[in-house]
PDB file of C-alpha atoms and ligand atoms in Angstrom:
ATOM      1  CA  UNK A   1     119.223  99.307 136.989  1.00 84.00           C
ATOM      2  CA  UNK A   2     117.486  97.048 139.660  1.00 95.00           C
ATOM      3  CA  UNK A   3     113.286  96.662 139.349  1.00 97.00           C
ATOM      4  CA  UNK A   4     112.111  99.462 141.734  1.00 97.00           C
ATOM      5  CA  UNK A   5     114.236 102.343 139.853  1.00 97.00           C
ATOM      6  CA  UNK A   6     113.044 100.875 136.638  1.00 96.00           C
ATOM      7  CA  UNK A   7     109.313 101.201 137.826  1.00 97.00           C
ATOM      8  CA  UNK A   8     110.064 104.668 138.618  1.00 97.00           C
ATOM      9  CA  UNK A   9     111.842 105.907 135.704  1.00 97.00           C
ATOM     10  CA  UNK A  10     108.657 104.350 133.673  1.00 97.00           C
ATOM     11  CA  UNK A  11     106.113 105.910 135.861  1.00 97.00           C
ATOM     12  CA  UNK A  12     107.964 109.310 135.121  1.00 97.00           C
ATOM     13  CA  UNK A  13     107.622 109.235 131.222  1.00 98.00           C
ATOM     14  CA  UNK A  14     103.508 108.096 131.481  1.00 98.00           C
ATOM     15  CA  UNK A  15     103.362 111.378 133.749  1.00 97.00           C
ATOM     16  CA  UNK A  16     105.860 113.395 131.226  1.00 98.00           C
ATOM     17  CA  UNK A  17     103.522 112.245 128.509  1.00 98.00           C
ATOM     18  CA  UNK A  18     100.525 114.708 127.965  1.00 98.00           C
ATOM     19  CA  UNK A  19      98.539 115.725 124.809  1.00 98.00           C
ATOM     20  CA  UNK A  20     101.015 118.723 123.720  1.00 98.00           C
ATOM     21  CA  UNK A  21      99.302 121.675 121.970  1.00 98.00           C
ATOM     22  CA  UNK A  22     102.276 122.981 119.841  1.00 98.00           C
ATOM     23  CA  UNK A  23     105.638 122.015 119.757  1.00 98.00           C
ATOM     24  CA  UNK A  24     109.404 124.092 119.458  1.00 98.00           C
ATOM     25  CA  UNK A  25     109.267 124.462 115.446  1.00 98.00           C
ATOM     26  CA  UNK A  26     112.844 125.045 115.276  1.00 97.00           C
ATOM     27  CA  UNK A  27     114.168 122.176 117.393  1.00 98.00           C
ATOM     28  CA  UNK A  28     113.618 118.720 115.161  1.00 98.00           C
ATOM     29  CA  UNK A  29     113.705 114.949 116.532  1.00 98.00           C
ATOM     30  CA  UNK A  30     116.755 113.594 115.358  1.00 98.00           C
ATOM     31  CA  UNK A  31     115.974 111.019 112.543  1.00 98.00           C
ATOM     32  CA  UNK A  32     117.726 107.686 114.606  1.00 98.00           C
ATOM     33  CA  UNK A  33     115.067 108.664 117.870  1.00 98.00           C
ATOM     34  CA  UNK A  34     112.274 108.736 115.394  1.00 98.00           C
ATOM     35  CA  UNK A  35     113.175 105.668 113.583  1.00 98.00           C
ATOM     36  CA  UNK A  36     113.184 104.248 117.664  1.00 98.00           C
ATOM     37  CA  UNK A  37     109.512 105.230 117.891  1.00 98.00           C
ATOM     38  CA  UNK A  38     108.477 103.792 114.563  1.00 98.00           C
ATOM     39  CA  UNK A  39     110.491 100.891 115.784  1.00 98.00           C
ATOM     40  CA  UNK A  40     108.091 100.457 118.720  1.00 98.00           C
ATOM     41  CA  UNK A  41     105.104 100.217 116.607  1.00 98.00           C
ATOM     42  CA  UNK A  42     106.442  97.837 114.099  1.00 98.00           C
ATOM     43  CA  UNK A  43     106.866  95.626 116.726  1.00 98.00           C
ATOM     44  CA  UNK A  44     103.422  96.555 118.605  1.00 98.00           C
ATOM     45  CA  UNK A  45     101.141  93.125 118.833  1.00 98.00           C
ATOM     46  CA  UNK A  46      98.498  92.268 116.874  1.00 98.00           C
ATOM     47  CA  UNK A  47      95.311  90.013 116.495  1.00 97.00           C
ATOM     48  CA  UNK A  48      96.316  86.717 115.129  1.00 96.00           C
ATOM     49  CA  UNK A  49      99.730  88.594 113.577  1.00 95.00           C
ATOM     50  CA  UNK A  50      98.000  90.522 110.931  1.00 97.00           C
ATOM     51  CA  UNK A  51      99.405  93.824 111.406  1.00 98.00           C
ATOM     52  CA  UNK A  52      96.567  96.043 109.872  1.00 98.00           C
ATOM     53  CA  UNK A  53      97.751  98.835 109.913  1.00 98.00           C
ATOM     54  CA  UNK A  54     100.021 101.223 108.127  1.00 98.00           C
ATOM     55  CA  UNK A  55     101.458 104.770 109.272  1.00 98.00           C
ATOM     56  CA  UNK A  56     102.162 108.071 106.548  1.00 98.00           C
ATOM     57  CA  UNK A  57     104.565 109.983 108.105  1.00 98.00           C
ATOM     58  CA  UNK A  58     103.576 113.877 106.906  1.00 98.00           C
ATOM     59  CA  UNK A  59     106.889 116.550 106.558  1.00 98.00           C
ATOM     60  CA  UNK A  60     105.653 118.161 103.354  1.00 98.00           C
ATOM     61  CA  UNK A  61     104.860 121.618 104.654  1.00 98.00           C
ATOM     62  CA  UNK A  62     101.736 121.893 101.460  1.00 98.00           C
ATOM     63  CA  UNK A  63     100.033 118.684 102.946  1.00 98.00           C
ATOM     64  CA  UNK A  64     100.314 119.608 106.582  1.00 98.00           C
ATOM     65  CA  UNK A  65      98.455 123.312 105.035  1.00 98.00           C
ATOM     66  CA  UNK A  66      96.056 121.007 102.995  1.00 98.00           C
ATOM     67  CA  UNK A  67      94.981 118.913 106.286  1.00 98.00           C
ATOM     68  CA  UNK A  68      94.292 122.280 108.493  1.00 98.00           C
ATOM     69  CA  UNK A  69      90.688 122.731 107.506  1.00 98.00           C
ATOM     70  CA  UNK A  70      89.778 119.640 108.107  1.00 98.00           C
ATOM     71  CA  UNK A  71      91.610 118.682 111.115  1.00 98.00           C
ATOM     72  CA  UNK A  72      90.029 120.714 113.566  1.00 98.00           C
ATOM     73  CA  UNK A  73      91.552 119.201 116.664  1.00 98.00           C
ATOM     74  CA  UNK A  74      94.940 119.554 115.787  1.00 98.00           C
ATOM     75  CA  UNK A  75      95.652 123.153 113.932  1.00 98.00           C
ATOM     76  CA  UNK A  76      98.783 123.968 116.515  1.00 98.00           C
ATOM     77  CA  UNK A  77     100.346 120.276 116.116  1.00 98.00           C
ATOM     78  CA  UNK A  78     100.107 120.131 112.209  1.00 98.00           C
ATOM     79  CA  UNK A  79     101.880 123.818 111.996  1.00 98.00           C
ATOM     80  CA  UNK A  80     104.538 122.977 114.771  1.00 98.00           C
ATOM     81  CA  UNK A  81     105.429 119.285 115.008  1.00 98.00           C
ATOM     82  CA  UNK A  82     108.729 117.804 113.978  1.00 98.00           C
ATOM     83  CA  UNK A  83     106.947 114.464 112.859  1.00 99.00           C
ATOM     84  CA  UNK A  84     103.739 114.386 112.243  1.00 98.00           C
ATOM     85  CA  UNK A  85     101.630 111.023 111.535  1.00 99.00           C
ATOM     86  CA  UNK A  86      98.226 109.445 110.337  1.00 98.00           C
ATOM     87  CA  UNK A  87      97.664 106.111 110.955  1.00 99.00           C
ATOM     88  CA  UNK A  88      95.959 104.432 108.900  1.00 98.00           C
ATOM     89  CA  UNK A  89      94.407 100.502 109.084  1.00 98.00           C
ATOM     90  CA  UNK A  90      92.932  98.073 107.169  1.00 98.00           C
ATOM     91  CA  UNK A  91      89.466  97.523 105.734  1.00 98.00           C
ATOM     92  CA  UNK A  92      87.580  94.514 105.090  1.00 98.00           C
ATOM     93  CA  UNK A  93      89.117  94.329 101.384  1.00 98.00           C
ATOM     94  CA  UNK A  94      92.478  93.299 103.439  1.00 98.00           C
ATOM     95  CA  UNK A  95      91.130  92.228 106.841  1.00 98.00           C
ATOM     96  CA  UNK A  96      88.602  89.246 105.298  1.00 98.00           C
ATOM     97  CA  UNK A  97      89.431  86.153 106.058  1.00 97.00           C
ATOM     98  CA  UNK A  98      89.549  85.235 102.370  1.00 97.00           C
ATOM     99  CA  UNK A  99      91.343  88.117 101.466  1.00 98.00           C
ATOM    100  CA  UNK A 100      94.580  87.767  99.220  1.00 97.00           C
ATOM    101  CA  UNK A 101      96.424  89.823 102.649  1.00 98.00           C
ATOM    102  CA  UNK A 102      95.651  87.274 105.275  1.00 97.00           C
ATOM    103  CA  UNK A 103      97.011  84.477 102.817  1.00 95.00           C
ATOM    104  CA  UNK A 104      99.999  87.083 102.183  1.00 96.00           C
ATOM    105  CA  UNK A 105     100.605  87.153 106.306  1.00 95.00           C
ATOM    106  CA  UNK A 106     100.195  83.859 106.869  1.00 93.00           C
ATOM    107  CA  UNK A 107     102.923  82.864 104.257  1.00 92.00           C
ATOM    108  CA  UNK A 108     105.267  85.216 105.432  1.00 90.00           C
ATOM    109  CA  UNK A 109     104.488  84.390 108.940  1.00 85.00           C
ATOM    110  CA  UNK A 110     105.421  80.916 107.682  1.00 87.00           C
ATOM    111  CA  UNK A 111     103.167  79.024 108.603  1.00 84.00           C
ATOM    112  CA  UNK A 112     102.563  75.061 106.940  1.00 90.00           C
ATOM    113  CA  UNK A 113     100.085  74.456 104.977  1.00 91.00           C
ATOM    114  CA  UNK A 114      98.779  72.032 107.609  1.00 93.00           C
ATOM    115  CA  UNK A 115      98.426  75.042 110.029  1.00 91.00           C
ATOM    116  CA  UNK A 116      96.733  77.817 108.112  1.00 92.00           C
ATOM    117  CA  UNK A 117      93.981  75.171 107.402  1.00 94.00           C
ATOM    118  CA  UNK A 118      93.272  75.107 110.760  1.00 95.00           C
ATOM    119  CA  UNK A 119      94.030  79.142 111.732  1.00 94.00           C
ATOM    120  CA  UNK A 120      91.975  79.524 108.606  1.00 95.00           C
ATOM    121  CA  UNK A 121      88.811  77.742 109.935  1.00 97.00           C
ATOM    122  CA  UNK A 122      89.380  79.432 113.389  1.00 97.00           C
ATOM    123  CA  UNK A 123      90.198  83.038 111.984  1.00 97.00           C
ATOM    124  CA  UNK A 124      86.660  82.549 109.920  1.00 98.00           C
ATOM    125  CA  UNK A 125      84.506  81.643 112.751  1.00 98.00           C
ATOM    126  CA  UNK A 126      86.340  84.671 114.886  1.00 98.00           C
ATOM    127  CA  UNK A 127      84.512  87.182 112.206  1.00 98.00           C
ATOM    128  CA  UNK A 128      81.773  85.612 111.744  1.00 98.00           C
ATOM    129  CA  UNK A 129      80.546  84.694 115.175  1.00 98.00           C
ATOM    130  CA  UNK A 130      82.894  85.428 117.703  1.00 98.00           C
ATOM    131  CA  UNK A 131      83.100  89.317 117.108  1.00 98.00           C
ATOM    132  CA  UNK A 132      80.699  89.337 114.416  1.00 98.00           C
ATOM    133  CA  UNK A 133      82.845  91.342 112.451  1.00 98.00           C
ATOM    134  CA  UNK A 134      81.483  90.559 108.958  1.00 98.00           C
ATOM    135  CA  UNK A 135      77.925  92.689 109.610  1.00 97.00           C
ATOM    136  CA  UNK A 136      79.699  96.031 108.858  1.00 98.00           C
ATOM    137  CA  UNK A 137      82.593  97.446 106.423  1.00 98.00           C
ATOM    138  CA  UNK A 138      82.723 100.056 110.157  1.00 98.00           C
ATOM    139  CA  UNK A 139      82.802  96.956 112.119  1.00 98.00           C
ATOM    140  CA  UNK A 140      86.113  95.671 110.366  1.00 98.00           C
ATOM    141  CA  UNK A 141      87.620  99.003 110.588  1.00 98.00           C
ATOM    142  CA  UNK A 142      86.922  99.456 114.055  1.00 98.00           C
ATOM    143  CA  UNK A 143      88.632  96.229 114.736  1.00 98.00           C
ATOM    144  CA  UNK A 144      91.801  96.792 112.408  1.00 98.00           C
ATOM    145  CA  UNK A 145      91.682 100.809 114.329  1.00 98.00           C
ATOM    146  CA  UNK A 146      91.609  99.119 117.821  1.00 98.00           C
ATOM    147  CA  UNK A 147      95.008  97.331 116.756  1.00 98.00           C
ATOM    148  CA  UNK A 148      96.329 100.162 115.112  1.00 98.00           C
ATOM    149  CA  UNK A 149      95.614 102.265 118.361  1.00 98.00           C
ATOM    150  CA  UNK A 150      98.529  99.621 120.439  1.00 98.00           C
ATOM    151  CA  UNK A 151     100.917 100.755 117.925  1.00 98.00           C
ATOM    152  CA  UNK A 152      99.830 104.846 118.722  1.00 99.00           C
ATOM    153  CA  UNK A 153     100.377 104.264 122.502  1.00 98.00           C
ATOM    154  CA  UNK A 154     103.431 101.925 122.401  1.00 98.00           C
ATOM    155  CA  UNK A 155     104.799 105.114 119.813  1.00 98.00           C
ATOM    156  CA  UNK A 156     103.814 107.418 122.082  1.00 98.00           C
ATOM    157  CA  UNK A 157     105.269 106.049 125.353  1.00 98.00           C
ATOM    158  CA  UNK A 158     108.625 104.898 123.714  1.00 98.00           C
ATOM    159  CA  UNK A 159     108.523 108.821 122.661  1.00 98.00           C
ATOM    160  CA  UNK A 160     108.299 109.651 126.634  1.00 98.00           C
ATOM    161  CA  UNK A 161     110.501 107.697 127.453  1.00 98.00           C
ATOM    162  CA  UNK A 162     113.285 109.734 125.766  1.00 98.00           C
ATOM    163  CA  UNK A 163     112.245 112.798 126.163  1.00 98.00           C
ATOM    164  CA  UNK A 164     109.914 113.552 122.962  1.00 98.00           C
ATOM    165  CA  UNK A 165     106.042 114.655 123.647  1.00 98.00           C
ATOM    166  CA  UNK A 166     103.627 113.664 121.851  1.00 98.00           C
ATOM    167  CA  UNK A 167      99.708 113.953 121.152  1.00 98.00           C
ATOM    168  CA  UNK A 168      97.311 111.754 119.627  1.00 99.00           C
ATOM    169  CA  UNK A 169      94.843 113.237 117.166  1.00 99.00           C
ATOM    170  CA  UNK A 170      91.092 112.072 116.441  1.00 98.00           C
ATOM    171  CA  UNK A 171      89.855 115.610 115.723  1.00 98.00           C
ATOM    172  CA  UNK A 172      89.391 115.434 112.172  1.00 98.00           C
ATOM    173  CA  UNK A 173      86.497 114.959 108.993  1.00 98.00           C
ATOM    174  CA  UNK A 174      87.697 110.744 108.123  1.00 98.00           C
ATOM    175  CA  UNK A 175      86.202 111.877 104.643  1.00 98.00           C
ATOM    176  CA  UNK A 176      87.515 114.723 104.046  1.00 98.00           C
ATOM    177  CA  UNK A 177      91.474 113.897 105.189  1.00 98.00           C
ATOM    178  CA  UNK A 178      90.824 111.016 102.948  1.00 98.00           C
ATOM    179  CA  UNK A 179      89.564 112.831 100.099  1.00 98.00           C
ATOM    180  CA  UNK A 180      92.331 115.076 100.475  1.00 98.00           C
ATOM    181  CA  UNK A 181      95.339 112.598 100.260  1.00 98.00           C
ATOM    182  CA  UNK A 182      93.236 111.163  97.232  1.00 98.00           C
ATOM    183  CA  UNK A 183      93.681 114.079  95.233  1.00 98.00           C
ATOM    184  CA  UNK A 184      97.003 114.433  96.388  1.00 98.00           C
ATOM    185  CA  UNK A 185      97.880 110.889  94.461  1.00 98.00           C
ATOM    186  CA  UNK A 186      99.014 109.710  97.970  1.00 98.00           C
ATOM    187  CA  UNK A 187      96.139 107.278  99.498  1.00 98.00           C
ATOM    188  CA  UNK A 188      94.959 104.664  96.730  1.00 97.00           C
ATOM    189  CA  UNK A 189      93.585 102.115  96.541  1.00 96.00           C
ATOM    190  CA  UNK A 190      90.488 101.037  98.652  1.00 97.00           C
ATOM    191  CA  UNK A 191      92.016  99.058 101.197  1.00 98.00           C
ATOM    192  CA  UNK A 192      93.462 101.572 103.421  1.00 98.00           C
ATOM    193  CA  UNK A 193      91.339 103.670 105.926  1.00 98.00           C
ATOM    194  CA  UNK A 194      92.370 106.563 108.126  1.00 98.00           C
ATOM    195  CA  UNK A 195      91.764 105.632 111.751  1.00 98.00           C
ATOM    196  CA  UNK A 196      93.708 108.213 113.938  1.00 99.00           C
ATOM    197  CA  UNK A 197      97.203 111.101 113.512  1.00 99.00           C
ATOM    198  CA  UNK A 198      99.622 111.951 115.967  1.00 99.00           C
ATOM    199  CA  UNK A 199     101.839 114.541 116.498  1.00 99.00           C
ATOM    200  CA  UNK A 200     105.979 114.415 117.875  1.00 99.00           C
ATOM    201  CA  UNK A 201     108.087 117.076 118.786  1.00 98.00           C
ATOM    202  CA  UNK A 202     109.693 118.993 121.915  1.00 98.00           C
ATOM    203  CA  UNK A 203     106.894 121.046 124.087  1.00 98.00           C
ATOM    204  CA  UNK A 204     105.973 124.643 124.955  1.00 98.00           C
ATOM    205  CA  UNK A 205     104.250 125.044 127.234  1.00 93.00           C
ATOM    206  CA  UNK A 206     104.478 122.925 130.878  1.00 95.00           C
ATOM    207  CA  UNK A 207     101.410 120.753 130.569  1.00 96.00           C
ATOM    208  CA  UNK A 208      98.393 121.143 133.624  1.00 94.00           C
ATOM    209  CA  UNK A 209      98.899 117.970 136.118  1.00 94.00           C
ATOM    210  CA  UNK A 210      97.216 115.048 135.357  1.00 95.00           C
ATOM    211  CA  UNK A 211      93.617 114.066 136.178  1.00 95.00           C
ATOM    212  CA  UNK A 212      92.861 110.895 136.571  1.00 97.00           C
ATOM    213  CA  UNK A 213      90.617 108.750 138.441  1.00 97.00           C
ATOM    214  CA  UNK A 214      91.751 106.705 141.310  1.00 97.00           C
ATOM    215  CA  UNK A 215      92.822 102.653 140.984  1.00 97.00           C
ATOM    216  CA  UNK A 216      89.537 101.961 143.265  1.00 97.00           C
ATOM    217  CA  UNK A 217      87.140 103.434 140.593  1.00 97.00           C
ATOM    218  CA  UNK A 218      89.266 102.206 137.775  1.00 97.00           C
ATOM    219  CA  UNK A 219      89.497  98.414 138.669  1.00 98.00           C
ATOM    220  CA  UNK A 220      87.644  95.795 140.240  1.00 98.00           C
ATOM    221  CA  UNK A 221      88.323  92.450 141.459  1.00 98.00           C
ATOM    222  CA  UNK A 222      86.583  89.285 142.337  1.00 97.00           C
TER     223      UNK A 222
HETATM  224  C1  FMN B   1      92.268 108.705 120.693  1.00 91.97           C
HETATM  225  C2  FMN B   1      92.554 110.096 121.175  1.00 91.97           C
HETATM  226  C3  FMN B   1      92.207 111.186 120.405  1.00 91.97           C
HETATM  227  C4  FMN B   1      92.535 112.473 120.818  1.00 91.97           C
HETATM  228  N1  FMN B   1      92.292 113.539 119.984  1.00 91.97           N
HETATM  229  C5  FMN B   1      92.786 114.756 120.308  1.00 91.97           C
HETATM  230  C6  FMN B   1      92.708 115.838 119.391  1.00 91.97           C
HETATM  231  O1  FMN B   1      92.150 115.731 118.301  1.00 91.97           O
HETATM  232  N2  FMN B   1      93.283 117.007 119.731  1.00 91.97           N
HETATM  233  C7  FMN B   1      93.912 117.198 120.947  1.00 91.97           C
HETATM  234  O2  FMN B   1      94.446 118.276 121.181  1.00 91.97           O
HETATM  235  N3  FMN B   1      93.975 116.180 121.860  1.00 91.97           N
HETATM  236  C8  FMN B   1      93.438 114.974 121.571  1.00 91.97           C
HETATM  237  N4  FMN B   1      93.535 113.940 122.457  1.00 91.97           N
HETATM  238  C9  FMN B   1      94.178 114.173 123.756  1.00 91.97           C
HETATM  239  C10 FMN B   1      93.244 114.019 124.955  1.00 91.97           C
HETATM  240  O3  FMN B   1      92.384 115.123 125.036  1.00 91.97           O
HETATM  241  C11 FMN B   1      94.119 113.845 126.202  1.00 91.97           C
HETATM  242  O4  FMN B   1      94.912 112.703 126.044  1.00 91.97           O
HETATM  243  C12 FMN B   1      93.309 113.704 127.490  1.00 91.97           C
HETATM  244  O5  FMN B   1      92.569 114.874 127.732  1.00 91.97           O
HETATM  245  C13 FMN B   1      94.196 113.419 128.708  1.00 91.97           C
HETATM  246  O6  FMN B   1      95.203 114.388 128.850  1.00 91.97           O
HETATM  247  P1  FMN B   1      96.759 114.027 128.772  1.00 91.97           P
HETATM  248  O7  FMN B   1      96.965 113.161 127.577  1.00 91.97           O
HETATM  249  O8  FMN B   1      97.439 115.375 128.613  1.00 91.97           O
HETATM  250  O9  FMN B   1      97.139 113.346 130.045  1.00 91.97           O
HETATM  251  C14 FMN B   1      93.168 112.667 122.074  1.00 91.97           C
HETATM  252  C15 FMN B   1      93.473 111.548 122.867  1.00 91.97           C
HETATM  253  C16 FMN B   1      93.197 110.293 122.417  1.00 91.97           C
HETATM  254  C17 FMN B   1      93.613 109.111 123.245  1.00 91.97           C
END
């Protein structure tokens, strides 16, 4: 396939993605695709490597029932998806720079001792100074959730780009989700946060065309 219909067939799943409502309950994503979408956020970049982030996939038809009252934004998606998912990321128990996880990532990053000293020293004055990300418990979360929103974009336009729609979810009580998947035995721990869900499957309805505003207002250049 040469460059320009490349560019095209790319352009076509970022306009065949859209925030889908409900999804065909009877018509599943066939278990290799998904595994290709979870793929595309293993792989998904992150700040110096760390990968904070981690994703629950939800089938069990008695959790998706136990989420509904407190996921206001996305009733139709939690009854109808094929895959549904909550994305969770990293708190500062995980995400300090003296935590026993960043010396677990840099080992398996393999990195020399002679190295980490040095990314060590660098990673320490990035939280302290840099993005002052040591003032708040919310200000490490929000950094790990910014990460683990590349993975929820590159999932959702690998998912476009054969075929599967998608929407991402933010309409939800943080506390209360959490509190439920506590009782349910299946978040524990206090490392783990929930930052944003999203929902896979085949669409109803034809979605409205897309707003957007123009390039112009978008970017500027100097
Ligand atoms: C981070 C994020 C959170 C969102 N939360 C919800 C949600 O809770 N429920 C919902 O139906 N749509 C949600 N949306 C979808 C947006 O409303 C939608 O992407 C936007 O209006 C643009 O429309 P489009 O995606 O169909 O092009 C969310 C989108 C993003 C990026």
């Amino acid at each position: 396939m040469n460059i320009q219909d490349k560019k095209q067939e790319i352009l076509k799943a970022f306009q065949f993605r859209h925030a889908a409502k409900t999804f065909q309950v009877d018509k599943k994503i066939p278990q290799e695709d998904f595994h290709f979408i979870l793929e595309t956020a293993r792989l998904s970049p992150s700040s110096f490597g760390y990968e904070p982030w981690k994703i629950l996939v939800v089938q069990n038809k008695e959790i998706r029932e136990k989420l509904m009252p407190c996921t206001w934004g996305g009733k139709g998606q939690l009854q109808t998806a094929s895959h549904f998912i909550l994305i969770f990321s990293r708190n500062e128990k995980d995400m300090h720079h003296e935590s026993p996880y960043i010396q677990h990532m840099m080992d398996a990053n393999g990195l020399p001792e002679e190295s980490q000293k040095i990314r060590r020293s660098i990673f320490k004055t990035f939280q302290e100074s840099d993005f002052k990300l040591l003032e708040s418990s919310r200000a490490m979360f929000d950094w790990s959730s910014k990460q683990s929103y590349i993975a929820l974009a590159n999932m959702m336009t690998s998912a476009a780009q054969i075929g599967i729609d998608s929407c991402p979810i933010e309409g939800f009580d943080k506390d209360k989700v959490e509190q439920v998947l506590r009782e349910e035995g299946i978040l524990t721990g206090d490392n783990l946060e929930l930052s944003v869900m999203a929902a896979f499957g085949y669409r109803v309805d034809e979605p409205r065309a897309k707003t957007r505003q123009s390039l112009d207002t978008l970017v500027n250049w100097v």
